[in-house]
Tab-separated table of C-alpha atoms in Angstrom:
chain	number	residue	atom	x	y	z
A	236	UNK	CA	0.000	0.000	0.000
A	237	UNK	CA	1.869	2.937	-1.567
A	238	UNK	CA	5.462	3.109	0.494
A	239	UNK	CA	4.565	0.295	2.739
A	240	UNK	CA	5.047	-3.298	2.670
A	241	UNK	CA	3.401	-6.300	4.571
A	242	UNK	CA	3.654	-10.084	3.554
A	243	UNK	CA	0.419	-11.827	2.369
A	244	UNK	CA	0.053	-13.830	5.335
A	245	UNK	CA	-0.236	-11.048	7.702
A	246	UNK	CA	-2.442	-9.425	5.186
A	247	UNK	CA	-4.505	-13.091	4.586
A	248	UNK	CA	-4.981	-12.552	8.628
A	249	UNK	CA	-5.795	-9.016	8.541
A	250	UNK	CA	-8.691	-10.057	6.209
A	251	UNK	CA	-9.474	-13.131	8.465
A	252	UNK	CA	-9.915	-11.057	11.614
A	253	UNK	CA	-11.979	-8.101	9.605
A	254	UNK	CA	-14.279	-10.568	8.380
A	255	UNK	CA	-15.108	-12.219	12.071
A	256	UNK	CA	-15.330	-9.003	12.802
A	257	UNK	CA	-18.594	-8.582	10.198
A	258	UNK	CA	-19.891	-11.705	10.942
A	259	UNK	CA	-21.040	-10.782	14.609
A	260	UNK	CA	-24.706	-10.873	15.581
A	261	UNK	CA	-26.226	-7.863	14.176
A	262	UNK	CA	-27.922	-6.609	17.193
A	263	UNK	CA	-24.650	-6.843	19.034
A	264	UNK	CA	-22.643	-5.628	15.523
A	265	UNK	CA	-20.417	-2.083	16.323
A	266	UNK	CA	-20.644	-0.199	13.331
A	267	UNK	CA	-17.862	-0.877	10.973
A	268	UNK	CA	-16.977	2.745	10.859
A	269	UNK	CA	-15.916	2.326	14.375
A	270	UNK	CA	-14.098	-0.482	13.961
A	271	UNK	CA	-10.550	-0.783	13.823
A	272	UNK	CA	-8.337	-4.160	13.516
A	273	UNK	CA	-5.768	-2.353	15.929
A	274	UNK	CA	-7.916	-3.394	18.636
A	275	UNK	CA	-7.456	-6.787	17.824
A	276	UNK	CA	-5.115	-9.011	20.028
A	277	UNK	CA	-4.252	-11.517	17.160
A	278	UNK	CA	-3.090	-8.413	14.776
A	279	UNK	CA	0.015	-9.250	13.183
A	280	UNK	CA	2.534	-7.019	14.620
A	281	UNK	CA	4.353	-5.544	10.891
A	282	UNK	CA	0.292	-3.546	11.157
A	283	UNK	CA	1.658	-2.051	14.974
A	284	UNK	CA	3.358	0.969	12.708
A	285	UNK	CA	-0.036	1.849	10.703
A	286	UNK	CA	-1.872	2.020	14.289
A	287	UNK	CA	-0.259	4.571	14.647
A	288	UNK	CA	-1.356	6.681	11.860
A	289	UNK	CA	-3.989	8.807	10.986
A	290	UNK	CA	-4.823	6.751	7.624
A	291	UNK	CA	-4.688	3.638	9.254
A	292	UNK	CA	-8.613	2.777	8.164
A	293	UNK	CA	-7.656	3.731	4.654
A	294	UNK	CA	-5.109	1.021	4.543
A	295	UNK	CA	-6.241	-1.460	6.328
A	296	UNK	CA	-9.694	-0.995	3.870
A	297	UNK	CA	-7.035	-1.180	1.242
A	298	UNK	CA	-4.946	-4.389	1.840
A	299	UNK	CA	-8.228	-6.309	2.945
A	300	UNK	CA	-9.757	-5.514	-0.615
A	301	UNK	CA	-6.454	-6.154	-2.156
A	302	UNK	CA	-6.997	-10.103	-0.765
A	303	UNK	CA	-10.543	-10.412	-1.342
A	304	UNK	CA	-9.636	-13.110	-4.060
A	305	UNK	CA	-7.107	-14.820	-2.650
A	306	UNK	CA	-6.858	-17.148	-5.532
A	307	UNK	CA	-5.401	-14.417	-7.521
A	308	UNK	CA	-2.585	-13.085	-4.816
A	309	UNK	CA	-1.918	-16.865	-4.757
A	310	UNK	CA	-1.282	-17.153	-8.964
A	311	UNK	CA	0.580	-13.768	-8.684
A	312	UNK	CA	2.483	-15.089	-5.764
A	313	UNK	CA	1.739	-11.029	-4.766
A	314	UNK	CA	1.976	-8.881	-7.440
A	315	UNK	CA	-1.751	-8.299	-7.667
A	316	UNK	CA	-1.934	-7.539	-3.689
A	317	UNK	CA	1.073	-5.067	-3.926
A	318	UNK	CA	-1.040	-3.190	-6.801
A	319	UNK	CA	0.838	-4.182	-9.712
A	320	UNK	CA	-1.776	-5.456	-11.928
């Protein structure tokens, strides 16, 4: 995501813990907009730096649309998650 760099497993579990995350009972559901995956215990640590930034929901909206087909960051073995496609 522009300057920054995170493997695809970290990103695979970024996705992973976004999705539980959606999945929750919908009269107990937070709003996603209040959401973040920094309050997550299981967060990969290379994501502890983008915590700490302003556009950290911009990026993490980013990577976990970038692995929405995993298939195809699996062919690309990443080129299509770092953007280059």
């Amino acid at each position: 995501d522009g300057d920054l760099k995170f493997s695809l497993e970290s990103v695979k579990k970024l996705k992973e813990l976004m999705d539980e995350n959606r999945h929750i009972n919908p009269r107990m559901v937070v709003s996603m907009a209040g959401y973040s995956p920094c309050d997550e215990k299981d967060l990969p640590q290379e994501f502890q730096s983008v915590c700490k930034r302003e556009d950290a929901p911009v990026i993490f909206k980013r990577l976990n649309m970038a692995v929405q087909d995993t298939d195809l960051c699996e062919i690309c073995a990443n080129a299509a998650c770092a953007g280059c496609f």
